[in-house]
């Protein structure tokens, strides 16, 4: 616990130290990143101890804040969520030292590093806080710190707009959380988690409040609208932290609240499965329609949060129908996907940052052929793509496989659930399959169009590989994706205690599905054999070709000898068949000026896919609110004396009401 | 250990016999067209010839292009280990192996597609685009279909499912199994790029998926690609044949014999379909695949409702 407190102090105090280095960019870089590294390393000590099976005693101090107390604890559930937070924060800090270098002297980087460390510390505090007041405070620091990080390039109109959308969305979420905590703690004089218990009638309402409040942060559809705005606007190492780990605090909050609500009725599981399936399928579809690399990745976060939520849904259904094995598999898949998504999504955002750093554009359609000039970035982006598509032998498959197993065991065999559970499980299996197929479409597009083929513009033709400080974190993340991919059983074992916390059973009575461990071992075997086979076949081919003519010619284009890079398929054309099929959701806008006369001089075509919910739910809703509220706009006249008068009047009314 | 090697025999059977299916399909089509047709073993001679040649690579391509055939073949060989053969368990069998089966084939597809994009040819880009579109729809159809089979038999591995399917299963859930069979057949045609989804014979028209993606391969690489495609035909066909032959309740060597006969019959059926149908418009293919998803879904509903 001392390490934890030290780490929190490091993040917060060290963050302030960054501010003190304003004006000396070289020093800022060193202080900012080393604070993140030291803070992360300090907190990793208790995290690893807890993951290793040790039980730590919590900290409980008095705090003058009403209902508040400084209650900190690190249990297995907190450890599972803080591990990715710390690792990604540390790696992204290393990356940031180089990524932010072009801005040195132009922007106030001290401020950026201050908010970065504040964000890191607050995320850690969110997962270890054991008091409602402290939790909300940390939650709010997290939201504000990330808001300031998102608006780093605030001289751009689009960035300011993205920042506002994020600020509004996150506060709407916090409003729900405030109600939730008041509801949970209203029978007690304190908001300590240990005293939380939902009275039976309120459990359902509390669950819904948590789903909306935490779901806004986690990016569940339709509350996801801030993600595709904020992630592209932020600097890439911040996007990696936000998309990779910050949105997971939403999942953590939801799971933590569920532990206070007692045994879940089946409709909770059903609701989570539905929310997950909708977020997953629509997330990947919207991703497919994007040309902006970081927007595409942001929508994929929505998709992956959907997968995680489906896993939670299966877990809850398992609890509702008293099937510990199904519950275990659902939560295990979900938690492991939290870790995996943190790894591969950060990897993808960091490599996207490397591409943007090198080429100066985010538009996929302007790239092409980058692999030849950026071999390391290209390789790690490919690995990240395979992982996020959930393909073996990388880590994404292991966690999706566990969710599949949870759904399969609910459907068939001696542990099958009642019929409502079976249908939910089928929804999960079918959605995962569709999401998997569409994700392959999306990432073959992203990797294939960006890194392969010929350069489509001068941006792409003049890229350069990033330096060591950017390549190293990416390489570490890629290696982690491979290692988790071939060591599945170990991770399932490791997650056991966290699942016990989430399902509310004692660790020693937990049912550990040995058949799943066996399956994961067999998969490891298969993966190793497959990799061996790849090596063997490569060797055989090189032997076959060693003494023969191997020539390099232009790509065969059906005898048409002078093809140009502009004739290549683009990302938009690649995705068009799918986006047209699902146009009912996507509503892609096309602007097309056709070539007219016999000797056409110009023609153009462009598409834009805006967010369905942003355009047809939130924009009308906010316009209506604005119209309504503008009627009382006369109150906002700017005269301070009248404001004070109205405050005194309000206080008087309250006083009379309370006394009378 | 000895039994393990015996159980590897079906894998060897597939590795040896897969190219024969192509010969049977071609011969069937030739008979329909009133031609002599190429020899049944033509595919073997093609492979042998390609393996003896040098290679021509596009200047645009990178190592991804050369990695794809190797990864593809390794993937499809890996899934063969999970494949049971009429009443005989697969060498490797575990709970959920059906998901691994589908996803490893997904890995093969991923690399075929990126390799096609690696050439920078708009032509191959088109094929790649169609491939990912159609397979995204084929994937739910096969997953739901296999989950339906798992639900009907109560087993969660391919070997378990197919060894538990007996004449009684057909009596209880016959209509549902027939629907799954139909869905699997559609997926089989789509994944292997056969008519009515794709025409494997037209090398130089804008109508293709798989053939166009591999246009720039030559020599040993092309041999690997063609062999992997033949094996994919074999493994997906094996699912259909396993379901179709399950009412006979055979096992052992008789099961294997009948299985091979079943695969040849399946090849003849594919030949008949290709001779009697035209390739359908690309805009209509998704409807066919959505039909397959619907068939699997209905089968699942029937099984859950009437056999639970």
mmCIF file with all atom_site columns, N, CA, C and O in Angstrom, chain A residues 372 390 401 404 412-413 452 454 522 534 541 548-553 555-557 567-569 574 580, chain B residues 51 53 55 57-61 66 94 96 103 114 119-122 126 129 150 154 216 221 283:
data_model
loop_
_atom_site.group_PDB
_atom_site.id
_atom_site.type_symbol
_atom_site.label_atom_id
_atom_site.label_alt_id
_atom_site.label_comp_id
_atom_site.label_asym_id
_atom_site.label_entity_id
_atom_site.label_seq_id
_atom_site.pdbx_PDB_ins_code
_atom_site.Cartn_x
_atom_site.Cartn_y
_atom_site.Cartn_z
_atom_site.occupancy
_atom_site.B_iso_or_equiv
_atom_site.pdbx_formal_charge
_atom_site.auth_seq_id
_atom_site.auth_comp_id
_atom_site.auth_asym_id
_atom_site.auth_atom_id
_atom_site.pdbx_PDB_model_num
ATOM 1   N N  . UNK A 1 372 ? 7.607   -0.085  -47.139 1.00 0.00 ? 372 UNK A N  1
ATOM 2   C CA . UNK A 1 372 ? 8.997   -0.072  -47.623 1.00 0.00 ? 372 UNK A CA 1
ATOM 3   C C  . UNK A 1 372 ? 9.820   0.977   -46.897 1.00 0.00 ? 372 UNK A C  1
ATOM 4   O O  . UNK A 1 372 ? 11.010  0.808   -46.697 1.00 0.00 ? 372 UNK A O  1
ATOM 5   N N  . UNK A 1 390 ? -9.020  -10.446 -33.953 1.00 0.00 ? 390 UNK A N  1
ATOM 6   C CA . UNK A 1 390 ? -9.285  -11.660 -33.182 1.00 0.00 ? 390 UNK A CA 1
ATOM 7   C C  . UNK A 1 390 ? -8.828  -12.910 -33.903 1.00 0.00 ? 390 UNK A C  1
ATOM 8   O O  . UNK A 1 390 ? -9.463  -13.955 -33.786 1.00 0.00 ? 390 UNK A O  1
ATOM 9   N N  . UNK A 1 401 ? -12.073 -16.102 -27.864 1.00 0.00 ? 401 UNK A N  1
ATOM 10  C CA . UNK A 1 401 ? -12.342 -17.531 -27.763 1.00 0.00 ? 401 UNK A CA 1
ATOM 11  C C  . UNK A 1 401 ? -13.006 -17.871 -26.430 1.00 0.00 ? 401 UNK A C  1
ATOM 12  O O  . UNK A 1 401 ? -13.928 -18.684 -26.366 1.00 0.00 ? 401 UNK A O  1
ATOM 13  N N  . UNK A 1 404 ? -16.544 -16.901 -26.667 1.00 0.00 ? 404 UNK A N  1
ATOM 14  C CA . UNK A 1 404 ? -17.206 -17.941 -27.476 1.00 0.00 ? 404 UNK A CA 1
ATOM 15  C C  . UNK A 1 404 ? -17.474 -19.181 -26.629 1.00 0.00 ? 404 UNK A C  1
ATOM 16  O O  . UNK A 1 404 ? -18.549 -19.774 -26.704 1.00 0.00 ? 404 UNK A O  1
ATOM 17  N N  . UNK A 1 412 ? -25.034 -25.594 -25.304 1.00 0.00 ? 412 UNK A N  1
ATOM 18  C CA . UNK A 1 412 ? -25.070 -27.050 -25.449 1.00 0.00 ? 412 UNK A CA 1
ATOM 19  C C  . UNK A 1 412 ? -24.349 -27.727 -24.305 1.00 0.00 ? 412 UNK A C  1
ATOM 20  O O  . UNK A 1 412 ? -23.568 -27.102 -23.601 1.00 0.00 ? 412 UNK A O  1
ATOM 21  N N  . UNK A 1 413 ? -24.604 -28.983 -24.159 1.00 0.00 ? 413 UNK A N  1
ATOM 22  C CA . UNK A 1 413 ? -23.917 -29.760 -23.133 1.00 0.00 ? 413 UNK A CA 1
ATOM 23  C C  . UNK A 1 413 ? -24.681 -29.737 -21.823 1.00 0.00 ? 413 UNK A C  1
ATOM 24  O O  . UNK A 1 413 ? -25.786 -29.202 -21.720 1.00 0.00 ? 413 UNK A O  1
ATOM 25  N N  . UNK A 1 452 ? 0.761   -0.981  -48.079 1.00 0.00 ? 452 UNK A N  1
ATOM 26  C CA . UNK A 1 452 ? 1.124   -1.776  -49.245 1.00 0.00 ? 452 UNK A CA 1
ATOM 27  C C  . UNK A 1 452 ? 0.829   -1.001  -50.522 1.00 0.00 ? 452 UNK A C  1
ATOM 28  O O  . UNK A 1 452 ? 0.260   0.091   -50.488 1.00 0.00 ? 452 UNK A O  1
ATOM 29  N N  . UNK A 1 454 ? 1.535   1.183   -53.956 1.00 0.00 ? 454 UNK A N  1
ATOM 30  C CA . UNK A 1 454 ? 2.408   2.312   -54.266 1.00 0.00 ? 454 UNK A CA 1
ATOM 31  C C  . UNK A 1 454 ? 1.897   3.572   -53.575 1.00 0.00 ? 454 UNK A C  1
ATOM 32  O O  . UNK A 1 454 ? 0.708   3.672   -53.278 1.00 0.00 ? 454 UNK A O  1
ATOM 33  N N  . UNK A 1 522 ? -4.259  -26.676 -26.026 1.00 0.00 ? 522 UNK A N  1
ATOM 34  C CA . UNK A 1 522 ? -4.250  -27.264 -27.365 1.00 0.00 ? 522 UNK A CA 1
ATOM 35  C C  . UNK A 1 522 ? -4.039  -26.179 -28.414 1.00 0.00 ? 522 UNK A C  1
ATOM 36  O O  . UNK A 1 522 ? -3.369  -26.379 -29.417 1.00 0.00 ? 522 UNK A O  1
ATOM 37  N N  . UNK A 1 534 ? 5.123   -22.700 -40.815 1.00 0.00 ? 534 UNK A N  1
ATOM 38  C CA . UNK A 1 534 ? 5.440   -21.513 -41.622 1.00 0.00 ? 534 UNK A CA 1
ATOM 39  C C  . UNK A 1 534 ? 6.946   -21.452 -41.867 1.00 0.00 ? 534 UNK A C  1
ATOM 40  O O  . UNK A 1 534 ? 7.394   -21.248 -43.000 1.00 0.00 ? 534 UNK A O  1
ATOM 41  N N  . UNK A 1 541 ? 10.680  -23.243 -49.672 1.00 0.00 ? 541 UNK A N  1
ATOM 42  C CA . UNK A 1 541 ? 10.559  -22.383 -50.844 1.00 0.00 ? 541 UNK A CA 1
ATOM 43  C C  . UNK A 1 541 ? 11.894  -21.730 -51.196 1.00 0.00 ? 541 UNK A C  1
ATOM 44  O O  . UNK A 1 541 ? 12.264  -21.645 -52.360 1.00 0.00 ? 541 UNK A O  1
ATOM 45  N N  . UNK A 1 548 ? 17.254  -20.879 -59.045 1.00 0.00 ? 548 UNK A N  1
ATOM 46  C CA . UNK A 1 548 ? 16.434  -20.577 -60.232 1.00 0.00 ? 548 UNK A CA 1
ATOM 47  C C  . UNK A 1 548 ? 16.348  -19.086 -60.473 1.00 0.00 ? 548 UNK A C  1
ATOM 48  O O  . UNK A 1 548 ? 16.755  -18.277 -59.653 1.00 0.00 ? 548 UNK A O  1
ATOM 49  N N  . UNK A 1 549 ? 15.767  -18.739 -61.599 1.00 0.00 ? 549 UNK A N  1
ATOM 50  C CA . UNK A 1 549 ? 15.646  -17.317 -61.913 1.00 0.00 ? 549 UNK A CA 1
ATOM 51  C C  . UNK A 1 549 ? 14.506  -16.705 -61.107 1.00 0.00 ? 549 UNK A C  1
ATOM 52  O O  . UNK A 1 549 ? 13.389  -17.200 -61.119 1.00 0.00 ? 549 UNK A O  1
ATOM 53  N N  . UNK A 1 550 ? 14.836  -15.670 -60.347 1.00 0.00 ? 550 UNK A N  1
ATOM 54  C CA . UNK A 1 550 ? 13.814  -14.922 -59.621 1.00 0.00 ? 550 UNK A CA 1
ATOM 55  C C  . UNK A 1 550 ? 13.904  -13.486 -60.097 1.00 0.00 ? 550 UNK A C  1
ATOM 56  O O  . UNK A 1 550 ? 14.906  -12.820 -59.881 1.00 0.00 ? 550 UNK A O  1
ATOM 57  N N  . UNK A 1 551 ? 12.893  -13.026 -60.804 1.00 0.00 ? 551 UNK A N  1
ATOM 58  C CA . UNK A 1 551 ? 12.967  -11.679 -61.379 1.00 0.00 ? 551 UNK A CA 1
ATOM 59  C C  . UNK A 1 551 ? 11.894  -10.794 -60.786 1.00 0.00 ? 551 UNK A C  1
ATOM 60  O O  . UNK A 1 551 ? 10.924  -11.262 -60.207 1.00 0.00 ? 551 UNK A O  1
ATOM 61  N N  . UNK A 1 552 ? 12.106  -9.507  -60.930 1.00 0.00 ? 552 UNK A N  1
ATOM 62  C CA . UNK A 1 552 ? 11.124  -8.526  -60.448 1.00 0.00 ? 552 UNK A CA 1
ATOM 63  C C  . UNK A 1 552 ? 10.629  -7.706  -61.626 1.00 0.00 ? 552 UNK A C  1
ATOM 64  O O  . UNK A 1 552 ? 11.422  -7.149  -62.361 1.00 0.00 ? 552 UNK A O  1
ATOM 65  N N  . UNK A 1 553 ? 9.327   -7.682  -61.793 1.00 0.00 ? 553 UNK A N  1
ATOM 66  C CA . UNK A 1 553 ? 8.701   -7.013  -62.934 1.00 0.00 ? 553 UNK A CA 1
ATOM 67  C C  . UNK A 1 553 ? 7.601   -6.102  -62.394 1.00 0.00 ? 553 UNK A C  1
ATOM 68  O O  . UNK A 1 553 ? 7.255   -6.183  -61.233 1.00 0.00 ? 553 UNK A O  1
ATOM 69  N N  . UNK A 1 555 ? 3.770   -4.908  -61.698 1.00 0.00 ? 555 UNK A N  1
ATOM 70  C CA . UNK A 1 555 ? 2.558   -5.676  -61.415 1.00 0.00 ? 555 UNK A CA 1
ATOM 71  C C  . UNK A 1 555 ? 1.793   -5.945  -62.712 1.00 0.00 ? 555 UNK A C  1
ATOM 72  O O  . UNK A 1 555 ? 1.707   -5.075  -63.576 1.00 0.00 ? 555 UNK A O  1
ATOM 73  N N  . UNK A 1 556 ? 1.296   -7.152  -62.846 1.00 0.00 ? 556 UNK A N  1
ATOM 74  C CA . UNK A 1 556 ? 0.546   -7.541  -64.046 1.00 0.00 ? 556 UNK A CA 1
ATOM 75  C C  . UNK A 1 556 ? -0.785  -6.805  -64.053 1.00 0.00 ? 556 UNK A C  1
ATOM 76  O O  . UNK A 1 556 ? -1.599  -6.968  -63.151 1.00 0.00 ? 556 UNK A O  1
ATOM 77  N N  . UNK A 1 557 ? -0.990  -5.965  -65.063 1.00 0.00 ? 557 UNK A N  1
ATOM 78  C CA . UNK A 1 557 ? -2.276  -5.295  -65.134 1.00 0.00 ? 557 UNK A CA 1
ATOM 79  C C  . UNK A 1 557 ? -2.960  -5.572  -66.454 1.00 0.00 ? 557 UNK A C  1
ATOM 80  O O  . UNK A 1 557 ? -3.371  -4.679  -67.172 1.00 0.00 ? 557 UNK A O  1
ATOM 81  N N  . UNK A 1 567 ? -4.299  4.700   -60.034 1.00 0.00 ? 567 UNK A N  1
ATOM 82  C CA . UNK A 1 567 ? -5.284  3.725   -60.476 1.00 0.00 ? 567 UNK A CA 1
ATOM 83  C C  . UNK A 1 567 ? -5.521  2.631   -59.439 1.00 0.00 ? 567 UNK A C  1
ATOM 84  O O  . UNK A 1 567 ? -6.354  1.761   -59.638 1.00 0.00 ? 567 UNK A O  1
ATOM 85  N N  . UNK A 1 568 ? -4.777  2.666   -58.347 1.00 0.00 ? 568 UNK A N  1
ATOM 86  C CA . UNK A 1 568 ? -4.949  1.631   -57.320 1.00 0.00 ? 568 UNK A CA 1
ATOM 87  C C  . UNK A 1 568 ? -6.318  1.755   -56.660 1.00 0.00 ? 568 UNK A C  1
ATOM 88  O O  . UNK A 1 568 ? -6.920  2.820   -56.642 1.00 0.00 ? 568 UNK A O  1
ATOM 89  N N  . UNK A 1 569 ? -6.743  0.633   -56.112 1.00 0.00 ? 569 UNK A N  1
ATOM 90  C CA . UNK A 1 569 ? -7.966  0.680   -55.316 1.00 0.00 ? 569 UNK A CA 1
ATOM 91  C C  . UNK A 1 569 ? -7.709  1.551   -54.085 1.00 0.00 ? 569 UNK A C  1
ATOM 92  O O  . UNK A 1 569 ? -6.645  1.473   -53.483 1.00 0.00 ? 569 UNK A O  1
ATOM 93  N N  . UNK A 1 574 ? -12.491 0.104   -51.602 1.00 0.00 ? 574 UNK A N  1
ATOM 94  C CA . UNK A 1 574 ? -12.367 -1.221  -50.993 1.00 0.00 ? 574 UNK A CA 1
ATOM 95  C C  . UNK A 1 574 ? -13.550 -1.512  -50.076 1.00 0.00 ? 574 UNK A C  1
ATOM 96  O O  . UNK A 1 574 ? -14.105 -2.606  -50.064 1.00 0.00 ? 574 UNK A O  1
ATOM 97  N N  . UNK A 1 580 ? -22.228 0.050   -48.720 1.00 0.00 ? 580 UNK A N  1
ATOM 98  C CA . UNK A 1 580 ? -23.493 0.197   -49.449 1.00 0.00 ? 580 UNK A CA 1
ATOM 99  C C  . UNK A 1 580 ? -24.541 -0.751  -48.869 1.00 0.00 ? 580 UNK A C  1
ATOM 100 O O  . UNK A 1 580 ? -25.698 -0.394  -48.721 1.00 0.00 ? 580 UNK A O  1
ATOM 101 N N  . UNK B 2 51  ? 6.102   -26.199 -59.110 1.00 0.00 ? 51  UNK B N  1
ATOM 102 C CA . UNK B 2 51  ? 7.172   -26.319 -58.117 1.00 0.00 ? 51  UNK B CA 1
ATOM 103 C C  . UNK B 2 51  ? 8.539   -26.374 -58.768 1.00 0.00 ? 51  UNK B C  1
ATOM 104 O O  . UNK B 2 51  ? 9.551   -26.125 -58.133 1.00 0.00 ? 51  UNK B O  1
ATOM 105 N N  . UNK B 2 53  ? 9.411   -24.475 -61.289 1.00 0.00 ? 53  UNK B N  1
ATOM 106 C CA . UNK B 2 53  ? 9.713   -23.220 -61.988 1.00 0.00 ? 53  UNK B CA 1
ATOM 107 C C  . UNK B 2 53  ? 10.391  -22.191 -61.092 1.00 0.00 ? 53  UNK B C  1
ATOM 108 O O  . UNK B 2 53  ? 10.414  -22.335 -59.875 1.00 0.00 ? 53  UNK B O  1
ATOM 109 N N  . UNK B 2 55  ? 10.528  -17.852 -60.173 1.00 0.00 ? 55  UNK B N  1
ATOM 110 C CA . UNK B 2 55  ? 9.449   -16.973 -59.744 1.00 0.00 ? 55  UNK B CA 1
ATOM 111 C C  . UNK B 2 55  ? 9.620   -15.578 -60.309 1.00 0.00 ? 55  UNK B C  1
ATOM 112 O O  . UNK B 2 55  ? 10.729  -15.126 -60.559 1.00 0.00 ? 55  UNK B O  1
ATOM 113 N N  . UNK B 2 57  ? 8.318   -11.760 -59.287 1.00 0.00 ? 57  UNK B N  1
ATOM 114 C CA . UNK B 2 57  ? 7.583   -10.959 -58.300 1.00 0.00 ? 57  UNK B CA 1
ATOM 115 C C  . UNK B 2 57  ? 7.381   -9.555  -58.841 1.00 0.00 ? 57  UNK B C  1
ATOM 116 O O  . UNK B 2 57  ? 8.207   -9.052  -59.605 1.00 0.00 ? 57  UNK B O  1
ATOM 117 N N  . UNK B 2 58  ? 6.287   -8.945  -58.412 1.00 0.00 ? 58  UNK B N  1
ATOM 118 C CA . UNK B 2 58  ? 6.049   -7.561  -58.797 1.00 0.00 ? 58  UNK B CA 1
ATOM 119 C C  . UNK B 2 58  ? 7.001   -6.661  -58.026 1.00 0.00 ? 58  UNK B C  1
ATOM 120 O O  . UNK B 2 58  ? 7.309   -6.916  -56.872 1.00 0.00 ? 58  UNK B O  1
ATOM 121 N N  . UNK B 2 59  ? 7.438   -5.577  -58.683 1.00 0.00 ? 59  UNK B N  1
ATOM 122 C CA . UNK B 2 59  ? 8.350   -4.639  -58.009 1.00 0.00 ? 59  UNK B CA 1
ATOM 123 C C  . UNK B 2 59  ? 7.658   -3.928  -56.859 1.00 0.00 ? 59  UNK B C  1
ATOM 124 O O  . UNK B 2 59  ? 8.301   -3.433  -55.943 1.00 0.00 ? 59  UNK B O  1
ATOM 125 N N  . UNK B 2 60  ? 6.346   -3.843  -56.954 1.00 0.00 ? 60  UNK B N  1
ATOM 126 C CA . UNK B 2 60  ? 5.607   -3.135  -55.912 1.00 0.00 ? 60  UNK B CA 1
ATOM 127 C C  . UNK B 2 60  ? 5.548   -3.927  -54.615 1.00 0.00 ? 60  UNK B C  1
ATOM 128 O O  . UNK B 2 60  ? 5.396   -3.360  -53.550 1.00 0.00 ? 60  UNK B O  1
ATOM 129 N N  . UNK B 2 61  ? 5.683   -5.248  -54.694 1.00 0.00 ? 61  UNK B N  1
ATOM 130 C CA . UNK B 2 61  ? 5.362   -6.078  -53.529 1.00 0.00 ? 61  UNK B CA 1
ATOM 131 C C  . UNK B 2 61  ? 6.467   -6.045  -52.474 1.00 0.00 ? 61  UNK B C  1
ATOM 132 O O  . UNK B 2 61  ? 7.600   -5.675  -52.756 1.00 0.00 ? 61  UNK B O  1
ATOM 133 N N  . UNK B 2 66  ? 5.116   -12.397 -50.136 1.00 0.00 ? 66  UNK B N  1
ATOM 134 C CA . UNK B 2 66  ? 5.757   -13.721 -50.103 1.00 0.00 ? 66  UNK B CA 1
ATOM 135 C C  . UNK B 2 66  ? 5.376   -14.515 -48.855 1.00 0.00 ? 66  UNK B C  1
ATOM 136 O O  . UNK B 2 66  ? 5.403   -15.734 -48.860 1.00 0.00 ? 66  UNK B O  1
ATOM 137 N N  . UNK B 2 94  ? -10.702 -30.535 -28.952 1.00 0.00 ? 94  UNK B N  1
ATOM 138 C CA . UNK B 2 94  ? -10.932 -29.890 -27.662 1.00 0.00 ? 94  UNK B CA 1
ATOM 139 C C  . UNK B 2 94  ? -12.202 -29.071 -27.747 1.00 0.00 ? 94  UNK B C  1
ATOM 140 O O  . UNK B 2 94  ? -12.716 -28.814 -28.858 1.00 0.00 ? 94  UNK B O  1
ATOM 141 N N  . UNK B 2 96  ? -14.598 -26.272 -28.190 1.00 0.00 ? 96  UNK B N  1
ATOM 142 C CA . UNK B 2 96  ? -14.497 -25.002 -28.900 1.00 0.00 ? 96  UNK B CA 1
ATOM 143 C C  . UNK B 2 96  ? -13.599 -25.056 -30.115 1.00 0.00 ? 96  UNK B C  1
ATOM 144 O O  . UNK B 2 96  ? -13.314 -24.021 -30.708 1.00 0.00 ? 96  UNK B O  1
ATOM 145 N N  . UNK B 2 103 ? -11.603 -19.572 -37.316 1.00 0.00 ? 103 UNK B N  1
ATOM 146 C CA . UNK B 2 103 ? -10.731 -18.405 -37.211 1.00 0.00 ? 103 UNK B CA 1
ATOM 147 C C  . UNK B 2 103 ? -9.366  -18.622 -37.856 1.00 0.00 ? 103 UNK B C  1
ATOM 148 O O  . UNK B 2 103 ? -8.758  -17.675 -38.344 1.00 0.00 ? 103 UNK B O  1
ATOM 149 N N  . UNK B 2 114 ? -4.428  -9.178  -47.907 1.00 0.00 ? 114 UNK B N  1
ATOM 150 C CA . UNK B 2 114 ? -3.389  -8.137  -47.871 1.00 0.00 ? 114 UNK B CA 1
ATOM 151 C C  . UNK B 2 114 ? -2.338  -8.387  -48.954 1.00 0.00 ? 114 UNK B C  1
ATOM 152 O O  . UNK B 2 114 ? -1.793  -7.438  -49.513 1.00 0.00 ? 114 UNK B O  1
ATOM 153 N N  . UNK B 2 119 ? 0.084   -5.872  -54.275 1.00 0.00 ? 119 UNK B N  1
ATOM 154 C CA . UNK B 2 119 ? 0.516   -5.698  -55.659 1.00 0.00 ? 119 UNK B CA 1
ATOM 155 C C  . UNK B 2 119 ? 0.176   -4.313  -56.175 1.00 0.00 ? 119 UNK B C  1
ATOM 156 O O  . UNK B 2 119 ? 0.701   -3.896  -57.200 1.00 0.00 ? 119 UNK B O  1
ATOM 157 N N  . UNK B 2 120 ? -0.733  -3.611  -55.499 1.00 0.00 ? 120 UNK B N  1
ATOM 158 C CA . UNK B 2 120 ? -1.104  -2.274  -55.944 1.00 0.00 ? 120 UNK B CA 1
ATOM 159 C C  . UNK B 2 120 ? -1.943  -2.264  -57.206 1.00 0.00 ? 120 UNK B C  1
ATOM 160 O O  . UNK B 2 120 ? -2.155  -1.221  -57.800 1.00 0.00 ? 120 UNK B O  1
ATOM 161 N N  . UNK B 2 121 ? -2.424  -3.430  -57.630 1.00 0.00 ? 121 UNK B N  1
ATOM 162 C CA . UNK B 2 121 ? -3.241  -3.485  -58.832 1.00 0.00 ? 121 UNK B CA 1
ATOM 163 C C  . UNK B 2 121 ? -4.701  -3.243  -58.471 1.00 0.00 ? 121 UNK B C  1
ATOM 164 O O  . UNK B 2 121 ? -5.205  -3.801  -57.508 1.00 0.00 ? 121 UNK B O  1
ATOM 165 N N  . UNK B 2 122 ? -5.368  -2.399  -59.249 1.00 0.00 ? 122 UNK B N  1
ATOM 166 C CA . UNK B 2 122 ? -6.772  -2.123  -58.945 1.00 0.00 ? 122 UNK B CA 1
ATOM 167 C C  . UNK B 2 122 ? -7.598  -3.396  -59.130 1.00 0.00 ? 122 UNK B C  1
ATOM 168 O O  . UNK B 2 122 ? -8.567  -3.644  -58.415 1.00 0.00 ? 122 UNK B O  1
ATOM 169 N N  . UNK B 2 126 ? -10.012 -5.095  -56.303 1.00 0.00 ? 126 UNK B N  1
ATOM 170 C CA . UNK B 2 126 ? -11.434 -5.433  -56.430 1.00 0.00 ? 126 UNK B CA 1
ATOM 171 C C  . UNK B 2 126 ? -11.732 -6.813  -55.873 1.00 0.00 ? 126 UNK B C  1
ATOM 172 O O  . UNK B 2 126 ? -12.684 -7.011  -55.135 1.00 0.00 ? 126 UNK B O  1
ATOM 173 N N  . UNK B 2 129 ? -11.595 -6.748  -52.133 1.00 0.00 ? 129 UNK B N  1
ATOM 174 C CA . UNK B 2 129 ? -12.763 -6.090  -51.563 1.00 0.00 ? 129 UNK B CA 1
ATOM 175 C C  . UNK B 2 129 ? -13.960 -7.035  -51.528 1.00 0.00 ? 129 UNK B C  1
ATOM 176 O O  . UNK B 2 129 ? -14.678 -7.132  -50.538 1.00 0.00 ? 129 UNK B O  1
ATOM 177 N N  . UNK B 2 150 ? -23.817 -28.167 -32.474 1.00 0.00 ? 150 UNK B N  1
ATOM 178 C CA . UNK B 2 150 ? -23.385 -28.407 -31.088 1.00 0.00 ? 150 UNK B CA 1
ATOM 179 C C  . UNK B 2 150 ? -24.605 -28.534 -30.192 1.00 0.00 ? 150 UNK B C  1
ATOM 180 O O  . UNK B 2 150 ? -24.675 -29.396 -29.311 1.00 0.00 ? 150 UNK B O  1
ATOM 181 N N  . UNK B 2 154 ? -25.159 -31.773 -28.222 1.00 0.00 ? 154 UNK B N  1
ATOM 182 C CA . UNK B 2 154 ? -24.697 -31.592 -26.852 1.00 0.00 ? 154 UNK B CA 1
ATOM 183 C C  . UNK B 2 154 ? -23.191 -31.622 -26.721 1.00 0.00 ? 154 UNK B C  1
ATOM 184 O O  . UNK B 2 154 ? -22.673 -31.590 -25.613 1.00 0.00 ? 154 UNK B O  1
ATOM 185 N N  . UNK B 2 216 ? -0.860  -12.309 -59.389 1.00 0.00 ? 216 UNK B N  1
ATOM 186 C CA . UNK B 2 216 ? 0.554   -12.004 -59.526 1.00 0.00 ? 216 UNK B CA 1
ATOM 187 C C  . UNK B 2 216 ? 1.473   -13.098 -58.998 1.00 0.00 ? 216 UNK B C  1
ATOM 188 O O  . UNK B 2 216 ? 2.683   -12.915 -58.991 1.00 0.00 ? 216 UNK B O  1
ATOM 189 N N  . UNK B 2 221 ? 5.316   -20.261 -55.396 1.00 0.00 ? 221 UNK B N  1
ATOM 190 C CA . UNK B 2 221 ? 4.315   -19.545 -54.606 1.00 0.00 ? 221 UNK B CA 1
ATOM 191 C C  . UNK B 2 221 ? 2.908   -19.867 -55.102 1.00 0.00 ? 221 UNK B C  1
ATOM 192 O O  . UNK B 2 221 ? 1.997   -20.103 -54.319 1.00 0.00 ? 221 UNK B O  1
ATOM 193 N N  . UNK B 2 283 ? -24.171 -8.165  -56.928 1.00 0.00 ? 283 UNK B N  1
ATOM 194 C CA . UNK B 2 283 ? -25.080 -7.488  -56.015 1.00 0.00 ? 283 UNK B CA 1
ATOM 195 C C  . UNK B 2 283 ? -26.034 -8.470  -55.357 1.00 0.00 ? 283 UNK B C  1
ATOM 196 O O  . UNK B 2 283 ? -26.600 -8.187  -54.308 1.00 0.00 ? 283 UNK B O  1
#
